[in-house]
Amino acid sequence: MGRYSRDFIAFVRKYLKYDLRREIVAWWNIAIFYLPIGVVVAALFLAILVYIEPFPREPTVLAIGQRGTLSNQLGGAFQSYFERQGLPLDIRSRSGLDAVEKDIRDPGSDINASFVVSGAGSPADYPGLVSLGNVAIAPAWLFYRGDTVQVDDPFQYYRNKQIAVGAPGTVSARLFSTLMDLNNPGTGDQPNFLKLPHVEAVEQLRAGKIDAVFIVDGFSSPVIQQMLSDPNLKLMNFPLVDAYVRRLPFLQKVTVPRGAIDIADIRPESDIALLASSVNLLVEKELHPVVQWTFLLAARDINLKSDNFFPAADTFPKYRDRRFSLSPIATRFYTGGVPAIFSYLPLWLAALLENVWVVLLALLLLGLPVFNKIIGFRGFASQKLLWLHFWELRYLEDELVAARTAEDMASVIERLTVLDTKTAETWVQDDQMRHYFNLRRSINSTIQDAQKKIALLKKF
């Protein structure tokens, strides 16, 4: 071991033995000195913490549609993702969009979010809500019995036939009315347009009681799968799908390829063009950022793990229906992607830091000046503590001058010794070191003067 290594080790030992203890004592004294300011700072910090609100105060409530539908499946998938992240998500089933709209408009309702299919609602129907984008695709399926129907306008064909269009206020009923009115004005609501729940409509179609069923739902929906697997039911082709999309931009074209339902029996016998809409995820404007990020990441995770029948669904979540304004969180998601911080921290913490990164950057930029200020406070406290010791020394000197007996002088010497011990234990900043040694010398000098006075009194 070299000389410099030994010197360094000796320095570390000396520091640990003497200076570290002084440092701790000094900071303890400084903490007591600045205690009133510390209380104010702590109160401000708590106020900021309450303002930032790192955790949602109440469980998030998501409104979904009928049981067994796409929105019901999505709701379950979102709930599972939230549970994995340690966040509560309550699911509330609603009979239709009318019920959802009523809940949204009710100030006492606890609904925070809802699925709304594009074209079935407008921003005016959902005041106070913003979009997190489209999270799924919902084709418009028209199933029928009998011989193959080949017409340009299926809605014109079924204008006078018994067709189930969905329960009142549902996405299916609203979209059917819109599409029927497009080329057949004034016929959007007819007595032969039966507003039945999906399950009942399918039962009546398979029993031959009605001619057709119009349903807006996802490919994986149990109701849709039930009809696709029935060889007695046929799926209507929409030859004018491109024209419909041009007239109604919130719609898009999807295709069921020939043989995609049953490749052995070649069902369908030819490509089937369908109209499709997207499922919007709408949330309250003030919904907690952590919850919004969780919804977006859940939508991405669900889409990646799903076996999407239609290629158009592979891009979700996506901002397609631009009638609904994006939330600021969703805007950051779609413009900048998922921040890298989400790969290293728990979701709630990553979302919190991402939401307050501007504040953190400002604090970082102010960090050096603040640090310098803290060092200044430290130096001020060091000087102040020394000055307090000087003042105590002066008072003891005054008592020593006034003392007339050996006992009084011995009492002063005892307190001077205590003062010397306190001074020796006080951590002193470098530029205050000369004052420290001046104080120690002054204390020792005063003790010597007191001892001389005691010796003189004993002589007499």
C-alpha positions as a printed NumPy array, in Angstrom:
array([[  0.   ,   0.   ,   0.   ],
       [  1.46 ,   3.364,  -1.053],
       [  1.856,   6.483,   0.984],
       [ -1.016,   8.297,  -0.701],
       [ -3.343,   5.343,  -0.073],
       [ -2.435,   5.318,   3.619],
       [ -2.942,   9.079,   3.843],
       [ -6.323,   8.777,   2.159],
       [ -7.455,   6.001,   4.508],
       [ -6.26 ,   8.014,   7.501],
       [ -8.221,  11.014,   6.206],
       [-11.391,   8.95 ,   5.787],
       [-11.059,   7.537,   9.307],
       [-10.544,  10.993,  10.763],
       [-13.524,  12.305,   8.851],
       [-15.764,   9.49 ,  10.032],
       [-14.567,   9.92 ,  13.602],
       [-14.837,  13.701,  13.889],
       [-16.252,  15.633,  10.929],
       [-19.139,  13.331,  10.062],
       [-20.552,  13.629,  13.563],
       [-20.119,  17.397,  13.439],
       [-21.856,  17.435,  10.041],
       [-24.827,  15.529,  11.417],
       [-25.068,  17.752,  14.467],
       [-24.783,  20.842,  12.286],
       [-27.628,  19.761,   9.997],
       [-29.724,  18.939,  13.031],
       [-29.157,  22.443,  14.357],
       [-29.838,  23.901,  10.926],
       [-33.083,  21.903,  10.709],
       [-34.202,  23.305,  14.056],
       [-33.141,  26.78 ,  12.97 ],
       [-35.25 ,  26.607,   9.78 ],
       [-38.13 ,  24.634,  11.27 ],
       [-40.771,  27.374,  10.7  ],
       [-39.755,  27.708,   7.06 ],
       [-39.699,  23.921,   6.74 ],
       [-43.288,  23.711,   7.953],
       [-44.37 ,  26.216,   5.283],
       [-42.462,  24.361,   2.57 ],
       [-43.971,  21.041,   3.665],
       [-47.463,  22.559,   3.529],
       [-46.8  ,  23.847,   0.005],
       [-45.507,  20.428,  -1.044],
       [-48.641,  18.736,   0.276],
       [-50.797,  21.303,  -1.536],
       [-48.96 ,  20.572,  -4.802],
       [-49.347,  16.848,  -4.202],
       [-53.094,  17.267,  -3.698],
       [-53.271,  19.394,  -6.853],
       [-51.352,  16.864,  -8.952],
       [-53.403,  14.022,  -7.438],
       [-51.126,  11.049,  -8.211],
       [-53.951,   8.511,  -7.816],
       [-57.607,   8.574,  -8.923],
       [-59.878,   9.38 ,  -6.017],
       [-62.66 ,   7.005,  -7.073],
       [-62.98 ,   3.888,  -9.247],
       [-63.464,   4.502, -12.961],
       [-66.873,   3.479, -14.324],
       [-67.178,   2.338, -17.962],
       [-70.595,   2.1  , -19.64 ],
       [-71.041,  -0.764, -22.117],
       [-73.885,  -2.015, -24.308],
       [-75.898,  -5.212, -24.264],
       [-74.444,  -8.423, -22.878],
       [-72.826, -10.63 , -25.503],
       [-71.871,  -7.743, -27.77 ],
       [-68.52 ,  -6.276, -28.832],
       [-68.703,  -3.515, -26.202],
       [-69.324,  -6.157, -23.548],
       [-66.23 ,  -8.092, -24.691],
       [-64.152,  -4.904, -24.802],
       [-65.351,  -3.946, -21.327],
       [-64.194,  -7.266, -19.913],
       [-60.817,  -6.99 , -21.636],
       [-60.284,  -3.445, -20.333],
       [-61.298,  -4.503, -16.833],
       [-58.735,  -7.327, -16.868],
       [-55.975,  -4.957, -17.979],
       [-56.885,  -2.432, -15.275],
       [-56.77 ,  -5.178, -12.644],
       [-53.268,  -6.164, -13.761],
       [-52.205,  -2.561, -13.257],
       [-53.778,  -2.372,  -9.8  ],
       [-56.501,   0.102, -10.851],
       [-60.237,  -0.442, -10.283],
       [-62.601,  -0.354, -13.28 ],
       [-66.325,  -0.892, -12.788],
       [-68.45 ,  -2.032, -15.734],
       [-72.059,  -0.826, -16.112],
       [-74.235,  -2.425, -18.801],
       [-76.736,  -0.143, -20.533],
       [-79.612,  -1.05 , -22.854],
       [-78.653,   1.498, -25.483],
       [-77.101,   4.835, -26.31 ],
       [-80.137,   6.672, -24.947],
       [-79.399,   5.302, -21.484],
       [-75.708,   6.16 , -21.829],
       [-76.507,   9.715, -22.923],
       [-78.872,  10.117, -19.983],
       [-76.147,   9.001, -17.58 ],
       [-73.574,  11.295, -19.143],
       [-75.848,  14.322, -18.885],
       [-76.826,  13.519, -15.291],
       [-74.526,  15.461, -12.898],
       [-75.083,  12.794, -10.268],
       [-74.009,   9.928, -12.512],
       [-70.695,   8.22 , -11.787],
       [-70.113,   7.155, -15.417],
       [-66.61 ,   8.254, -16.492],
       [-66.263,   6.582, -19.891],
       [-68.285,   4.905, -22.622],
       [-67.999,   3.145, -25.978],
       [-69.783,   5.029, -28.766],
       [-69.871,   3.765, -32.347],
       [-69.092,   6.437, -34.954],
       [-72.234,   7.638, -36.673],
       [-74.502,   6.617, -33.799],
       [-73.818,   9.729, -31.767],
       [-72.451,  13.246, -32.096],
       [-70.326,  15.419, -29.776],
       [-73.482,  17.332, -28.823],
       [-74.927,  14.114, -27.386],
       [-71.979,  13.686, -25.037],
       [-71.143,  17.045, -23.46 ],
       [-68.096,  17.034, -21.245],
       [-66.536,  14.012, -22.953],
       [-63.425,  13.8  , -25.098],
       [-62.112,  10.983, -27.249],
       [-59.258,   8.589, -26.611],
       [-59.592,   7.442, -30.227],
       [-61.142,   4.417, -31.893],
       [-60.436,   1.102, -30.213],
       [-62.264,  -1.444, -32.377],
       [-64.146,  -1.957, -35.615],
       [-67.9  ,  -2.647, -35.734],
       [-69.23 ,  -3.8  , -39.147],
       [-72.886,  -3.437, -40.125],
       [-74.143,  -6.996, -40.737],
       [-77.349,  -7.719, -42.597],
       [-78.311, -11.401, -42.337],
       [-81.308, -12.875, -44.164],
       [-82.995, -16.178, -45.034],
       [-83.949, -17.647, -48.401],
       [-82.492, -17.256, -51.847],
       [-79.456, -15.09 , -52.476],
       [-80.373, -11.43 , -52.807],
       [-78.312,  -9.361, -55.244],
       [-79.382,  -5.726, -55.262],
       [-77.516,  -2.43 , -55.346],
       [-79.402,  -0.976, -52.404],
       [-80.237,  -3.52 , -49.663],
       [-82.027,  -0.839, -47.663],
       [-84.396,  -0.145, -50.579],
       [-84.991,  -3.882, -50.875],
       [-85.953,  -4.3  , -47.204],
       [-87.934,  -1.076, -46.953],
       [-91.242,  -2.96 , -46.846],
       [-90.09 ,  -6.237, -45.256],
       [-89.925,  -7.473, -41.684],
       [-86.411,  -6.628, -40.539],
       [-85.064,  -6.375, -36.979],
       [-82.916,  -3.279, -36.585],
       [-81.952,  -3.363, -32.904],
       [-83.562,  -2.255, -29.657],
       [-84.618,   1.408, -29.305],
       [-81.671,   3.736, -28.767],
       [-79.053,   1.166, -29.771],
       [-76.221,   1.697, -32.226],
       [-77.86 ,  -0.676, -34.703],
       [-81.201,   1.162, -34.652],
       [-79.617,   4.571, -35.074],
       [-77.256,   3.59 , -37.867],
       [-79.975,   1.683, -39.731],
       [-82.208,   4.775, -39.636],
       [-79.339,   6.921, -40.957],
       [-78.546,   4.522, -43.814],
       [-82.191,   3.965, -44.729],
       [-82.86 ,   7.707, -44.87 ],
       [-79.802,   8.289, -47.034],
       [-81.344,   6.939, -50.247],
       [-84.928,   6.546, -49.029],
       [-85.811,   9.85 , -47.314],
       [-88.597,   9.646, -44.775],
       [-88.39 ,   5.906, -44.345],
       [-85.903,   5.735, -41.475],
       [-88.56 ,   4.578, -39.012],
       [-91.289,   2.224, -40.224],
       [-93.628,  -0.196, -38.391],
       [-91.95 ,  -3.109, -40.145],
       [-88.559,  -2.085, -38.753],
       [-88.684,  -4.192, -35.627],
       [-86.727,  -2.798, -32.706],
       [-85.785,  -6.038, -31.012],
       [-82.841,  -6.932, -28.785],
       [-80.139,  -8.823, -30.671],
       [-80.745, -12.227, -29.081],
       [-84.495, -12.118, -29.708],
       [-83.997, -10.894, -33.271],
       [-81.643, -13.788, -34.088],
       [-84.1  , -16.302, -32.629],
       [-86.944, -14.937, -34.769],
       [-84.786, -14.905, -37.909],
       [-83.684, -18.512, -37.453],
       [-87.293, -19.482, -36.779],
       [-88.392, -17.839, -40.032],
       [-90.614, -15.272, -38.319],
       [-88.817, -12.265, -39.821],
       [-86.958, -11.67 , -43.08 ],
       [-83.68 , -10.158, -41.943],
       [-81.618,  -8.803, -39.066],
       [-79.45 ,  -5.67 , -39.145],
       [-76.783,  -5.583, -36.424],
       [-73.769,  -3.344, -35.844],
       [-71.314,  -5.443, -33.853],
       [-67.829,  -6.932, -33.862],
       [-66.844, -10.081, -35.732],
       [-66.082, -11.934, -32.492],
       [-69.445, -11.086, -30.938],
       [-71.287, -14.304, -29.919],
       [-74.427, -13.102, -31.713],
       [-72.534, -12.552, -34.974],
       [-70.689, -15.863, -34.661],
       [-73.999, -17.649, -34.105],
       [-75.413, -16.298, -37.372],
       [-72.216, -16.808, -39.36 ],
       [-72.154, -20.467, -38.337],
       [-75.751, -21.054, -39.44 ],
       [-75.732, -22.384, -43.061],
       [-79.378, -21.379, -43.481],
       [-78.525, -17.679, -43.081],
       [-76.892, -15.529, -45.728],
       [-74.878, -12.357, -45.376],
       [-75.914,  -9.386, -47.51 ],
       [-73.394,  -7.827, -49.878],
       [-73.281,  -4.013, -50.212],
       [-72.296,  -3.29 , -53.824],
       [-72.455,   0.479, -53.252],
       [-70.221,   0.386, -50.2  ],
       [-67.742,   2.877, -51.672],
       [-70.532,   5.349, -52.385],
       [-71.824,   5.032, -48.834],
       [-68.347,   5.664, -47.446],
       [-68.026,   8.745, -49.641],
       [-71.321,  10.102, -48.309],
       [-70.676,   9.095, -44.682],
       [-66.932,   9.529, -43.944],
       [-67.209,   7.977, -40.487],
       [-67.837,   4.626, -42.243],
       [-65.276,   2.417, -43.959],
       [-65.26 ,  -0.586, -46.224],
       [-64.367,  -4.073, -45.017],
       [-64.553,  -7.353, -46.893],
       [-65.436, -10.888, -45.901],
       [-63.377, -12.925, -48.43 ],
       [-64.876, -15.833, -50.358],
       [-64.718, -18.965, -48.212],
       [-63.529, -17.072, -45.103],
       [-66.45 , -18.272, -42.944],
       [-66.294, -21.926, -44.002],
       [-63.556, -22.829, -46.452],
       [-64.813, -26.414, -46.861],
       [-68.314, -25.379, -47.986],
       [-66.97 , -22.151, -49.503],
       [-69.067, -19.782, -47.447],
       [-69.577, -17.106, -48.492],
       [-69.646, -18.055, -52.17 ],
       [-68.131, -14.698, -53.159],
       [-66.494, -11.7  , -51.516],
       [-68.931,  -9.775, -49.313],
       [-68.436,  -6.018, -49.005],
       [-69.649,  -4.548, -45.731],
       [-69.994,  -1.121, -44.225],
       [-68.17 ,  -0.744, -40.943],
       [-67.882,   1.874, -38.254],
       [-65.353,   2.384, -35.497],
       [-65.881,   2.208, -31.763],
       [-64.924,   5.446, -30.011],
       [-63.76 ,   5.422, -26.424],
       [-65.052,   8.612, -24.829],
       [-64.017,   9.774, -21.367],
       [-64.647,  12.746, -19.112],
       [-62.426,  15.731, -19.839],
       [-61.142,  15.744, -16.275],
       [-60.585,  11.99 , -16.047],
       [-57.326,  11.278, -14.212],
       [-54.283,  11.123, -16.571],
       [-53.247,   7.756, -15.113],
       [-56.648,   6.309, -16.073],
       [-56.473,   7.79 , -19.58 ],
       [-53.011,   6.314, -20.172],
       [-54.252,   2.978, -18.86 ],
       [-57.18 ,   3.013, -21.292],
       [-54.865,   3.793, -24.221],
       [-52.286,   1.172, -23.298],
       [-55.06 ,  -1.345, -22.664],
       [-56.504,  -0.676, -26.125],
       [-53.09 ,  -1.224, -27.689],
       [-52.484,  -4.39 , -25.656],
       [-55.925,  -5.828, -26.48 ],
       [-55.446,  -5.147, -30.186],
       [-51.978,  -6.758, -30.253],
       [-53.309,  -9.891, -28.57 ],
       [-56.469, -10.129, -30.685],
       [-56.886, -12.284, -33.779],
       [-58.464,  -9.572, -35.921],
       [-60.599, -10.9  , -38.771],
       [-60.507,  -7.589, -40.638],
       [-57.047,  -6.119, -41.46 ],
       [-58.392,  -2.624, -40.75 ],
       [-58.578,  -3.544, -37.065],
       [-54.823,  -4.108, -36.816],
       [-54.133,  -0.371, -36.52 ],
       [-56.178,   0.302, -33.392],
       [-56.164,   2.351, -31.289],
       [-56.425,   5.058, -33.924],
       [-57.948,   8.526, -34.21 ],
       [-60.419,   8.146, -37.115],
       [-63.61 ,   9.841, -35.985],
       [-62.404,  13.427, -35.808],
       [-65.783,  14.843, -34.871],
       [-64.9  ,  14.089, -31.269],
       [-62.026,  16.134, -29.853],
       [-59.023,  14.228, -28.574],
       [-58.014,  14.579, -24.956],
       [-54.541,  16.133, -24.383],
       [-53.297,  12.757, -23.134],
       [-54.52 ,  11.002, -26.29 ],
       [-52.964,  13.739, -28.432],
       [-49.577,  13.012, -26.887],
       [-50.141,   9.282, -27.405],
       [-50.952,   9.595, -31.122],
       [-48.32 ,  12.222, -31.943],
       [-45.397,  10.987, -29.869],
       [-46.234,   7.374, -29.071],
       [-45.761,   5.785, -25.676],
       [-42.913,   7.45 , -23.739],
       [-39.943,   5.184, -22.983],
       [-40.434,   5.78 , -19.266],
       [-43.447,   3.431, -19.37 ],
       [-41.09 ,   0.523, -20.05 ],
       [-39.176,   1.006, -16.789],
       [-41.642,   2.233, -14.183],
       [-45.035,   1.142, -12.879],
       [-47.782,   2.52 , -15.085],
       [-49.203,   4.873, -12.437],
       [-45.784,   6.383, -11.712],
       [-44.808,   6.642, -15.38 ],
       [-48.103,   8.333, -16.214],
       [-47.692,  10.752, -13.309],
       [-44.14 ,  11.693, -14.322],
       [-45.158,  12.019, -17.967],
       [-47.976,  14.329, -16.978],
       [-45.768,  16.625, -14.882],
       [-42.544,  16.434, -16.905],
       [-42.691,  20.168, -17.655],
       [-42.763,  20.881, -13.933],
       [-39.915,  18.443, -13.35 ],
       [-37.857,  20.078, -16.113],
       [-38.429,  23.484, -14.576],
       [-37.369,  22.161, -11.185],
       [-34.256,  20.667, -12.759],
       [-33.33 ,  23.971, -14.394],
       [-33.812,  25.71 , -11.081],
       [-31.982,  23.003,  -9.196],
       [-28.501,  24.532,  -9.297],
       [-29.535,  28.008,  -8.11 ],
       [-31.665,  26.422,  -5.412],
       [-28.752,  24.233,  -4.361],
       [-26.558,  27.295,  -4.131],
       [-29.215,  28.963,  -2.042],
       [-29.338,  25.959,   0.265],
       [-25.575,  26.132,   0.66 ],
       [-26.026,  29.825,   1.445],
       [-28.634,  29.019,   4.071],
       [-26.255,  26.458,   5.481],
       [-23.467,  29.046,   5.712],
       [-25.816,  31.608,   7.226],
       [-26.907,  29.103,   9.855],
       [-23.266,  28.227,  10.57 ],
       [-22.397,  31.869,  11.065],
       [-25.51 ,  32.479,  13.14 ],
       [-24.756,  29.568,  15.463],
       [-21.212,  30.835,  15.994],
       [-22.528,  34.299,  16.699],
       [-24.942,  32.891,  19.264],
       [-21.986,  31.214,  20.986],
       [-20.104,  34.55 ,  20.939],
       [-23.072,  36.271,  22.565],
       [-23.255,  33.566,  25.215],
       [-19.563,  34.058,  25.877],
       [-20.106,  37.766,  26.345],
       [-22.88 ,  37.186,  28.887],
       [-20.643,  34.751,  30.789],
       [-17.834,  37.31 ,  30.819],
       [-20.253,  39.846,  32.296],
       [-21.202,  37.34 ,  34.991],
       [-17.529,  36.664,  35.65 ],
       [-16.854,  40.381,  36.165],
       [-19.785,  40.603,  38.563],
       [-18.806,  37.459,  40.476],
       [-17.464,  38.045,  43.985],
       [-17.068,  34.558,  45.369],
       [-15.134,  31.497,  44.264],
       [-18.389,  29.545,  44.025],
       [-19.884,  32.056,  41.527],
       [-16.7  ,  31.982,  39.479],
       [-16.653,  28.156,  39.488],
       [-20.242,  28.18 ,  38.181],
       [-19.178,  30.459,  35.319],
       [-16.211,  28.189,  34.541],
       [-18.549,  25.196,  34.398],
       [-20.827,  26.918,  31.881],
       [-17.819,  28.103,  29.887],
       [-16.646,  24.496,  29.661],
       [-20.095,  23.463,  28.382],
       [-19.962,  26.297,  25.818],
       [-16.532,  25.133,  24.681],
       [-17.87 ,  21.584,  24.215],
       [-20.858,  22.84 ,  22.212],
       [-18.555,  24.946,  20.035],
       [-16.251,  22.003,  19.41 ],
       [-19.231,  19.905,  18.27 ],
       [-20.557,  22.576,  15.957],
       [-19.963,  22.009,  12.268],
       [-18.469,  25.164,  10.743],
       [-18.366,  26.144,   7.093],
       [-14.883,  26.674,   5.659],
       [-15.076,  30.457,   5.418],
       [-16.203,  30.613,   9.069],
       [-13.262,  28.599,  10.395],
       [-11.307,  31.62 ,  11.627],
       [-14.293,  32.69 ,  13.734],
       [-14.49 ,  29.185,  15.146],
       [-10.873,  29.243,  16.383],
       [-11.227,  32.814,  17.656],
       [-14.218,  31.7  ,  19.705],
       [-12.404,  28.657,  21.11 ],
       [ -9.414,  30.835,  22.09 ],
       [-11.685,  33.43 ,  23.668],
       [-13.485,  30.787,  25.725],
       [-10.212,  29.274,  26.942],
       [ -8.866,  32.739,  27.731],
       [-11.969,  33.542,  29.774],
       [-11.655,  30.236,  31.654],
       [ -8.014,  31.04 ,  32.47 ],
       [ -9.01 ,  34.513,  33.715],
       [-11.657,  32.955,  35.944],
       [ -9.164,  30.437,  37.327],
       [ -6.704,  33.257,  38.111],
       [ -9.412,  35.158,  39.961],
       [-10.267,  32.069,  42.001],
       [ -6.563,  31.594,  42.868],
       [ -6.304,  35.214,  44.044],
       [ -9.404,  34.881,  46.212],
       [ -7.965,  31.766,  47.859],
       [ -4.791,  33.656,  48.788],
       [ -6.787,  36.134,  50.743]])
